[in-house]
mmCIF file of C-alpha atoms in Angstrom:
data_model
loop_
_atom_site.group_PDB
_atom_site.id
_atom_site.type_symbol
_atom_site.label_atom_id
_atom_site.label_comp_id
_atom_site.label_asym_id
_atom_site.label_seq_id
_atom_site.Cartn_x
_atom_site.Cartn_y
_atom_site.Cartn_z
ATOM 1 C CA MET W 1 111.259 83.857 31.017
ATOM 2 C CA SER W 2 111.662 86.699 33.206
ATOM 3 C CA ARG W 3 108.907 87.264 36.104
ATOM 4 C CA PRO W 4 108.679 90.189 38.199
ATOM 5 C CA TYR W 5 108.452 90.226 41.922
ATOM 6 C CA ALA W 6 108.569 92.212 45.188
ATOM 7 C CA ILE W 7 108.924 91.737 48.487
ATOM 8 C CA TYR W 8 106.912 93.757 51.272
ATOM 9 C CA ASP W 9 106.989 93.755 54.897
ATOM 10 C CA VAL W 10 103.401 93.513 56.103
ATOM 11 C CA PHE W 11 101.283 94.906 58.909
ATOM 12 C CA THR W 12 103.997 97.335 59.704
ATOM 13 C CA SER W 13 105.003 100.711 58.402
ATOM 14 C CA ASP W 14 108.873 99.849 58.930
ATOM 15 C CA ARG W 15 111.236 97.917 57.126
ATOM 16 C CA LEU W 16 112.729 94.511 58.548
ATOM 17 C CA VAL W 17 109.602 93.863 60.650
ATOM 18 C CA GLY W 18 106.476 92.580 60.229
ATOM 19 C CA ASN W 19 106.019 89.500 58.210
ATOM 20 C CA PRO W 20 107.688 89.240 55.038
ATOM 21 C CA LEU W 21 105.634 88.497 51.691
ATOM 22 C CA ALA W 22 107.197 88.066 48.127
ATOM 23 C CA VAL W 23 104.472 88.623 45.402
ATOM 24 C CA VAL W 24 105.214 87.338 41.943
ATOM 25 C CA PHE W 25 103.444 89.677 39.689
ATOM 26 C CA ASP W 26 103.287 87.258 36.357
ATOM 27 C CA GLY W 27 101.955 83.620 37.676
ATOM 28 C CA LYS W 28 100.259 82.779 34.786
ATOM 29 C CA GLY W 29 101.267 79.465 33.029
ATOM 30 C CA LEU W 30 103.136 78.246 36.347
ATOM 31 C CA SER W 31 102.130 74.612 37.684
ATOM 32 C CA ASP W 32 101.007 74.133 41.222
ATOM 33 C CA SER W 33 104.187 72.005 41.651
ATOM 34 C CA ARG W 34 106.588 74.926 40.064
ATOM 35 C CA MET W 35 104.637 77.511 42.339
ATOM 36 C CA GLN W 36 105.248 75.445 45.652
ATOM 37 C CA ALA W 37 109.159 75.383 44.595
ATOM 38 C CA ILE W 38 108.965 78.777 44.136
ATOM 39 C CA ALA W 39 107.582 79.139 47.883
ATOM 40 C CA ARG W 40 109.892 76.990 49.055
ATOM 41 C CA GLU W 41 112.975 79.109 47.525
ATOM 42 C CA PHE W 42 111.744 82.183 48.759
ATOM 43 C CA ASN W 43 111.099 80.544 51.787
ATOM 44 C CA LEU W 44 109.021 83.091 53.663
ATOM 45 C CA SER W 45 105.507 82.398 55.385
ATOM 46 C CA GLU W 46 103.833 82.678 52.404
ATOM 47 C CA THR W 47 104.469 83.560 48.618
ATOM 48 C CA VAL W 48 101.635 85.234 46.287
ATOM 49 C CA PHE W 49 101.258 84.340 42.481
ATOM 50 C CA VAL W 50 99.389 86.846 40.665
ATOM 51 C CA THR W 51 97.217 85.395 37.642
ATOM 52 C CA PRO W 52 94.475 86.959 35.408
ATOM 53 C CA PRO W 53 91.145 87.040 37.432
ATOM 54 C CA GLU W 54 88.184 84.712 36.218
ATOM 55 C CA ASN W 55 85.725 87.470 36.466
ATOM 56 C CA PRO W 56 87.220 90.520 34.493
ATOM 57 C CA ALA W 57 85.553 93.106 36.968
ATOM 58 C CA HIS W 58 87.886 91.779 39.639
ATOM 59 C CA SER W 59 91.355 92.956 39.862
ATOM 60 C CA ALA W 60 93.592 89.779 39.981
ATOM 61 C CA ARG W 61 93.532 86.326 40.930
ATOM 62 C CA LEU W 62 95.772 84.965 43.738
ATOM 63 C CA ARG W 63 97.620 81.669 44.675
ATOM 64 C CA ILE W 64 98.692 81.523 48.322
ATOM 65 C CA PHE W 65 101.709 79.000 49.192
ATOM 66 C CA THR W 66 103.527 78.398 52.227
ATOM 67 C CA PRO W 67 106.861 76.511 52.041
ATOM 68 C CA GLY W 68 104.783 73.896 52.743
ATOM 69 C CA ARG W 69 101.352 73.999 51.061
ATOM 70 C CA GLU W 70 98.792 76.094 49.471
ATOM 71 C CA LEU W 71 96.409 78.057 51.499
ATOM 72 C CA PRO W 72 92.539 78.754 50.334
ATOM 73 C CA PHE W 73 92.659 82.455 52.000
ATOM 74 C CA ALA W 74 95.453 84.359 54.490
ATOM 75 C CA GLY W 75 95.410 87.868 55.894
ATOM 76 C CA HIS W 76 98.893 89.289 55.399
ATOM 77 C CA PRO W 77 99.051 87.922 51.584
ATOM 78 C CA THR W 78 96.042 89.638 50.721
ATOM 79 C CA VAL W 79 96.842 92.827 52.644
ATOM 80 C CA GLY W 80 100.433 92.747 51.001
ATOM 81 C CA THR W 81 99.047 92.043 47.469
ATOM 82 C CA ALA W 82 96.270 94.495 47.334
ATOM 83 C CA VAL W 83 99.150 97.399 48.472
ATOM 84 C CA ALA W 84 101.462 95.814 45.970
ATOM 85 C CA LEU W 85 99.146 95.911 43.077
ATOM 86 C CA ALA W 86 98.177 99.362 43.814
ATOM 87 C CA GLU W 87 101.833 101.036 43.991
ATOM 88 C CA LEU W 88 102.303 98.862 40.487
ATOM 89 C CA ASN W 89 99.412 100.419 38.827
ATOM 90 C CA HIS W 90 99.744 103.947 40.262
ATOM 91 C CA ASN W 91 103.394 104.034 39.915
ATOM 92 C CA GLY W 92 104.114 105.321 43.347
ATOM 93 C CA GLY W 93 101.321 107.960 43.219
ATOM 94 C CA GLU W 94 98.675 108.417 45.691
ATOM 95 C CA ALA W 95 95.287 106.443 45.312
ATOM 96 C CA ASP W 96 92.354 105.672 46.951
ATOM 97 C CA LEU W 97 90.659 102.903 45.686
ATOM 98 C CA VAL W 98 88.487 99.482 46.126
ATOM 99 C CA SER W 99 89.542 96.030 44.376
ATOM 100 C CA VAL W 100 88.423 92.414 44.610
ATOM 101 C CA LEU W 101 90.764 89.991 44.504
ATOM 102 C CA GLU W 102 90.170 86.427 43.905
ATOM 103 C CA GLU W 103 91.370 83.831 46.342
ATOM 104 C CA ASN W 104 90.583 79.902 46.601
ATOM 105 C CA VAL W 105 88.157 80.710 49.549
ATOM 106 C CA GLY W 106 86.368 83.138 47.023
ATOM 107 C CA PRO W 107 86.411 87.158 45.998
ATOM 108 C CA VAL W 108 87.828 89.277 48.557
ATOM 109 C CA ARG W 109 86.712 92.824 48.760
ATOM 110 C CA CYS W 110 89.806 95.206 49.508
ATOM 111 C CA ALA W 111 90.307 98.832 50.232
ATOM 112 C CA VAL W 112 93.582 100.494 49.717
ATOM 113 C CA LYS W 113 94.913 104.151 50.294
ATOM 114 C CA LEU W 114 98.359 105.088 48.966
ATOM 115 C CA LEU W 115 99.996 108.328 50.607
ATOM 116 C CA SER W 116 103.182 110.077 49.246
ATOM 117 C CA GLY W 117 105.943 109.154 51.587
ATOM 118 C CA GLN W 118 103.918 106.662 53.710
ATOM 119 C CA ALA W 119 103.708 102.769 53.842
ATOM 120 C CA GLY W 120 100.407 101.804 51.866
ATOM 121 C CA PHE W 121 97.399 100.804 53.630
ATOM 122 C CA ALA W 122 95.060 98.146 52.901
ATOM 123 C CA GLU W 123 91.854 96.513 54.628
ATOM 124 C CA PHE W 124 89.779 93.586 53.496
ATOM 125 C CA ASP W 125 86.267 92.279 54.517
ATOM 126 C CA LEU W 126 86.335 88.607 55.814
ATOM 127 C CA PRO W 127 85.081 86.618 52.931
ATOM 128 C CA LYS W 128 83.923 84.128 55.119
ATOM 129 C CA ARG W 129 82.163 84.518 59.128
ATOM 130 C CA SER W 130 84.407 82.949 61.370
ATOM 131 C CA GLU W 131 82.501 79.764 63.078
ATOM 132 C CA GLN W 132 83.727 77.365 65.549
ATOM 133 C CA LEU W 133 84.617 73.925 64.663
ATOM 134 C CA SER W 134 83.940 70.680 66.692
ATOM 135 C CA SER W 135 87.023 69.372 68.686
ATOM 136 C CA THR W 136 88.428 67.575 71.533
ATOM 137 C CA ILE W 137 91.082 69.048 73.017
ATOM 138 C CA ASP W 138 93.250 67.315 76.012
ATOM 139 C CA PRO W 139 94.461 70.847 78.060
ATOM 140 C CA GLN W 140 97.571 68.735 79.205
ATOM 141 C CA LYS W 141 98.566 67.693 75.622
ATOM 142 C CA VAL W 142 98.344 71.179 74.638
ATOM 143 C CA ALA W 143 100.297 72.451 77.755
ATOM 144 C CA ASP W 144 102.996 70.120 77.091
ATOM 145 C CA ALA W 145 103.262 70.761 73.371
ATOM 146 C CA LEU W 146 103.852 74.301 74.249
ATOM 147 C CA CYS W 147 106.003 73.523 77.436
ATOM 148 C CA LEU W 148 103.628 75.356 79.632
ATOM 149 C CA SER W 149 101.775 74.009 82.651
ATOM 150 C CA VAL W 150 98.012 73.681 82.720
ATOM 151 C CA SER W 151 97.544 76.412 84.990
ATOM 152 C CA ASP W 152 98.886 78.782 82.328
ATOM 153 C CA LEU W 153 96.355 77.848 79.796
ATOM 154 C CA GLY W 154 93.142 80.299 79.579
ATOM 155 C CA PHE W 155 92.061 83.265 81.054
ATOM 156 C CA GLU W 156 88.537 84.846 82.341
ATOM 157 C CA ASN W 157 86.357 82.628 80.329
ATOM 158 C CA HIS W 158 88.336 82.058 77.488
ATOM 159 C CA ARG W 159 89.094 78.024 76.973
ATOM 160 C CA SER W 160 91.039 76.378 73.799
ATOM 161 C CA SER W 161 88.557 76.028 70.739
ATOM 162 C CA VAL W 162 88.905 75.595 67.093
ATOM 163 C CA TRP W 163 87.829 78.417 64.984
ATOM 164 C CA SER W 164 88.008 78.904 61.116
ATOM 165 C CA ALA W 165 87.275 81.787 58.644
ATOM 166 C CA GLY W 166 88.495 79.864 55.628
ATOM 167 C CA VAL W 167 91.576 78.227 57.526
ATOM 168 C CA PRO W 168 90.958 76.671 60.868
ATOM 169 C CA PHE W 169 93.125 77.570 63.789
ATOM 170 C CA VAL W 170 93.490 75.940 67.326
ATOM 171 C CA MET W 171 93.024 79.306 69.548
ATOM 172 C CA VAL W 172 94.697 78.575 72.717
ATOM 173 C CA PRO W 173 94.418 81.408 75.259
ATOM 174 C CA VAL W 174 97.199 81.813 78.064
ATOM 175 C CA ARG W 175 96.925 83.896 81.238
ATOM 176 C CA ASP W 176 99.690 86.740 80.302
ATOM 177 C CA MET W 177 102.433 87.815 78.373
ATOM 178 C CA ALA W 178 104.810 85.956 80.627
ATOM 179 C CA ALA W 179 103.135 82.654 79.782
ATOM 180 C CA ALA W 180 103.084 83.532 75.949
ATOM 181 C CA GLY W 181 106.585 84.716 76.068
ATOM 182 C CA SER W 182 108.179 81.507 77.647
ATOM 183 C CA ILE W 183 106.466 79.139 74.964
ATOM 184 C CA ALA W 184 108.865 76.665 73.893
ATOM 185 C CA PHE W 185 106.713 75.032 70.880
ATOM 186 C CA ASP W 186 107.455 71.213 70.583
ATOM 187 C CA PRO W 187 105.746 70.278 66.925
ATOM 188 C CA GLY W 188 105.997 66.701 67.769
ATOM 189 C CA ARG W 189 103.763 66.671 70.657
ATOM 190 C CA TRP W 190 101.784 69.026 69.075
ATOM 191 C CA THR W 191 101.417 67.040 65.947
ATOM 192 C CA ALA W 192 100.486 63.970 68.082
ATOM 193 C CA ALA W 193 97.858 65.612 70.180
ATOM 194 C CA LEU W 194 96.018 67.728 67.475
ATOM 195 C CA GLY W 195 97.098 66.492 64.082
ATOM 196 C CA LYS W 196 99.621 67.410 61.325
ATOM 197 C CA THR W 197 97.243 70.486 60.079
ATOM 198 C CA SER W 198 96.498 71.907 62.899
ATOM 199 C CA ALA W 199 97.995 75.301 63.717
ATOM 200 C CA ALA W 200 98.037 77.144 67.122
ATOM 201 C CA TYR W 201 97.316 80.562 67.851
ATOM 202 C CA VAL W 202 98.270 81.427 71.192
ATOM 203 C CA TYR W 203 96.865 84.598 72.864
ATOM 204 C CA CYS W 204 96.497 86.645 75.901
ATOM 205 C CA ARG W 205 95.098 90.157 76.603
ATOM 206 C CA GLY W 206 97.321 93.443 76.284
ATOM 207 C CA GLY W 207 100.628 93.614 74.600
ATOM 208 C CA VAL W 208 104.006 95.434 74.385
ATOM 209 C CA ASP W 209 102.351 98.118 72.390
ATOM 210 C CA HIS W 210 99.847 100.455 74.673
ATOM 211 C CA ARG W 211 97.184 100.058 71.835
ATOM 212 C CA ALA W 212 97.172 96.117 71.385
ATOM 213 C CA SER W 213 94.213 94.431 72.546
ATOM 214 C CA PHE W 214 95.486 91.101 72.455
ATOM 215 C CA HIS W 215 99.134 89.900 72.183
ATOM 216 C CA ALA W 216 99.546 86.482 70.130
ATOM 217 C CA ARG W 217 101.789 83.937 68.442
ATOM 218 C CA MET W 218 101.497 81.463 65.585
ATOM 219 C CA PHE W 219 102.896 78.137 65.076
ATOM 220 C CA ALA W 220 102.001 75.801 62.326
ATOM 221 C CA PRO W 221 104.197 72.750 61.688
ATOM 222 C CA ASP W 222 103.117 71.680 58.254
ATOM 223 C CA MET W 223 103.303 75.045 56.966
ATOM 224 C CA GLY W 224 107.206 75.038 56.845
ATOM 225 C CA THR W 225 107.541 77.940 59.288
ATOM 226 C CA ALA W 226 108.310 77.564 62.896
ATOM 227 C CA GLU W 227 106.620 80.888 63.784
ATOM 228 C CA ASP W 228 104.553 83.145 61.835
ATOM 229 C CA PRO W 229 105.168 86.901 62.870
ATOM 230 C CA ALA W 230 101.894 88.192 61.569
ATOM 231 C CA THR W 231 98.747 85.751 60.634
ATOM 232 C CA GLY W 232 95.556 87.529 59.565
ATOM 233 C CA GLY W 233 93.974 84.562 58.757
ATOM 234 C CA ALA W 234 93.933 83.514 62.266
ATOM 235 C CA VAL W 235 92.862 87.013 63.489
ATOM 236 C CA ALA W 236 89.813 86.452 61.067
ATOM 237 C CA ALA W 237 89.155 83.191 62.597
ATOM 238 C CA MET W 238 89.849 84.642 65.997
ATOM 239 C CA SER W 239 87.084 87.407 65.332
ATOM 240 C CA GLY W 240 84.661 84.497 66.302
ATOM 241 C CA ALA W 241 86.494 83.410 69.657
ATOM 242 C CA ILE W 242 86.504 86.942 70.904
ATOM 243 C CA LEU W 243 82.761 87.338 69.881
ATOM 244 C CA HIS W 244 81.875 83.941 71.781
ATOM 245 C CA PHE W 245 83.803 84.492 74.801
ATOM 246 C CA ASP W 246 83.881 88.253 75.295
ATOM 247 C CA ALA W 247 80.165 88.168 74.412
ATOM 248 C CA LEU W 248 80.628 91.792 72.631
ATOM 249 C CA ALA W 249 77.849 94.081 72.872
ATOM 250 C CA ASP W 250 76.109 95.515 69.780
ATOM 251 C CA GLY W 251 78.031 98.145 67.913
ATOM 252 C CA HIS W 252 81.533 98.918 66.367
ATOM 253 C CA HIS W 253 84.598 97.242 67.977
ATOM 254 C CA ALA W 254 88.022 98.275 66.530
ATOM 255 C CA LEU W 255 90.864 96.046 68.293
ATOM 256 C CA VAL W 256 94.481 95.827 67.636
ATOM 257 C CA ILE W 257 96.328 92.289 67.596
ATOM 258 C CA GLU W 258 99.960 92.236 68.114
ATOM 259 C CA GLN W 259 102.098 89.491 67.026
ATOM 260 C CA GLY W 260 105.714 88.838 66.358
ATOM 261 C CA VAL W 261 107.041 90.606 69.353
ATOM 262 C CA GLU W 262 108.909 87.720 70.298
ATOM 263 C CA MET W 263 110.847 86.978 66.878
ATOM 264 C CA GLY W 264 112.007 90.383 66.721
ATOM 265 C CA ARG W 265 109.262 91.183 64.065
ATOM 266 C CA PRO W 266 106.629 93.122 65.859
ATOM 267 C CA SER W 267 103.058 93.210 63.800
ATOM 268 C CA HIS W 268 100.339 95.078 64.207
ATOM 269 C CA ILE W 269 96.782 93.920 62.848
ATOM 270 C CA ASP W 270 93.813 95.849 62.872
ATOM 271 C CA LEU W 271 90.466 94.100 63.402
ATOM 272 C CA HIS W 272 87.006 95.933 63.035
ATOM 273 C CA LEU W 273 84.052 94.058 64.061
ATOM 274 C CA GLU W 274 80.138 95.593 63.488
ATOM 275 C CA ILE W 275 78.088 93.672 66.062
ATOM 276 C CA LYS W 276 74.439 93.426 66.013
ATOM 277 C CA ASN W 277 72.021 90.906 68.177
ATOM 278 C CA GLN W 278 74.990 88.879 69.040
ATOM 279 C CA GLN W 279 76.319 88.104 65.383
ATOM 280 C CA VAL W 280 79.100 89.763 63.644
ATOM 281 C CA GLN W 281 77.291 91.806 60.658
ATOM 282 C CA ARG W 282 80.919 92.845 59.122
ATOM 283 C CA ALA W 283 84.455 92.232 60.058
ATOM 284 C CA ARG W 284 87.558 93.732 58.415
ATOM 285 C CA ILE W 285 90.944 93.069 59.134
ATOM 286 C CA GLY W 286 93.523 95.808 57.974
ATOM 287 C CA GLY W 287 97.105 97.010 58.124
ATOM 288 C CA ARG W 288 100.222 98.400 56.246
ATOM 289 C CA ALA W 289 102.509 97.255 53.884
ATOM 290 C CA VAL W 290 106.329 98.429 52.939
ATOM 291 C CA LYS W 291 108.258 97.350 49.923
ATOM 292 C CA ILE W 292 111.800 96.080 50.779
ATOM 293 C CA ALA W 293 113.188 94.578 47.657
ATOM 294 C CA SER W 294 112.363 93.705 43.981
ATOM 295 C CA GLY W 295 113.548 91.567 41.184
ATOM 296 C CA SER W 296 113.160 89.214 38.712
ATOM 297 C CA LEU W 297 112.619 85.256 38.608
ATOM 298 C CA PHE W 298 114.077 83.564 35.625
ATOM 299 C CA LEU W 299 111.694 80.915 34.988
#
């Protein structure tokens, strides 16, 4: 059986940068183990399998796999698949539409805009508000796992903490971009300190790009990827940390998170927060995606 697929670079307008994503357009009938094997074969940070939606009013159901395991939710697969399905259904034409994609975390509402000659754009409402999880974090062990000194950790009142908007991440603020750039991640030490399934999202203020509010790197030993060039699910979790540590004022906050620079795959993730009474009323993540390849799986 032939199953069509496409590969998109996500959170970028340019090919060969951003975060690559494989989208298998016909995942119907594939077992969980088969999907996992295909994700390992692509060996990208994530592979999406599109299946019919459970609710006929929705556009599709998505299964999201890293080379190591399935995820209930992820940002760059959501953005990339929303653009891919819109381009597939509109034959490369222009479109401005809203769709709902079913993920294991729940339904995710997406807005997609396609313009002739430009990379597609999609943004989605966070399906779950970020919340802080209880944790005990040893700064010395975190520093050792990143090959940094304890004095490199934290800036202003930002301290290491765990947040989740569907997938938990250990948020590790570092003092500046020099500290972020000098990280040599030790997966063995990280796992021993924080557990096998803990992913590290290391961030500081600023960025190489003048538009960036924060510069970030992501390491997840159990996902099968040494470092990820763009992690929308981590930015979703980070929204809670930003609100908490920066005490955002009521109103709209438009932020850009830069990631993947050290990998040579710069990515830009848009984060929009609507704050009222010191609470997130609405949060959106968005970015562009551009197709780089297409083909068929003979399975």
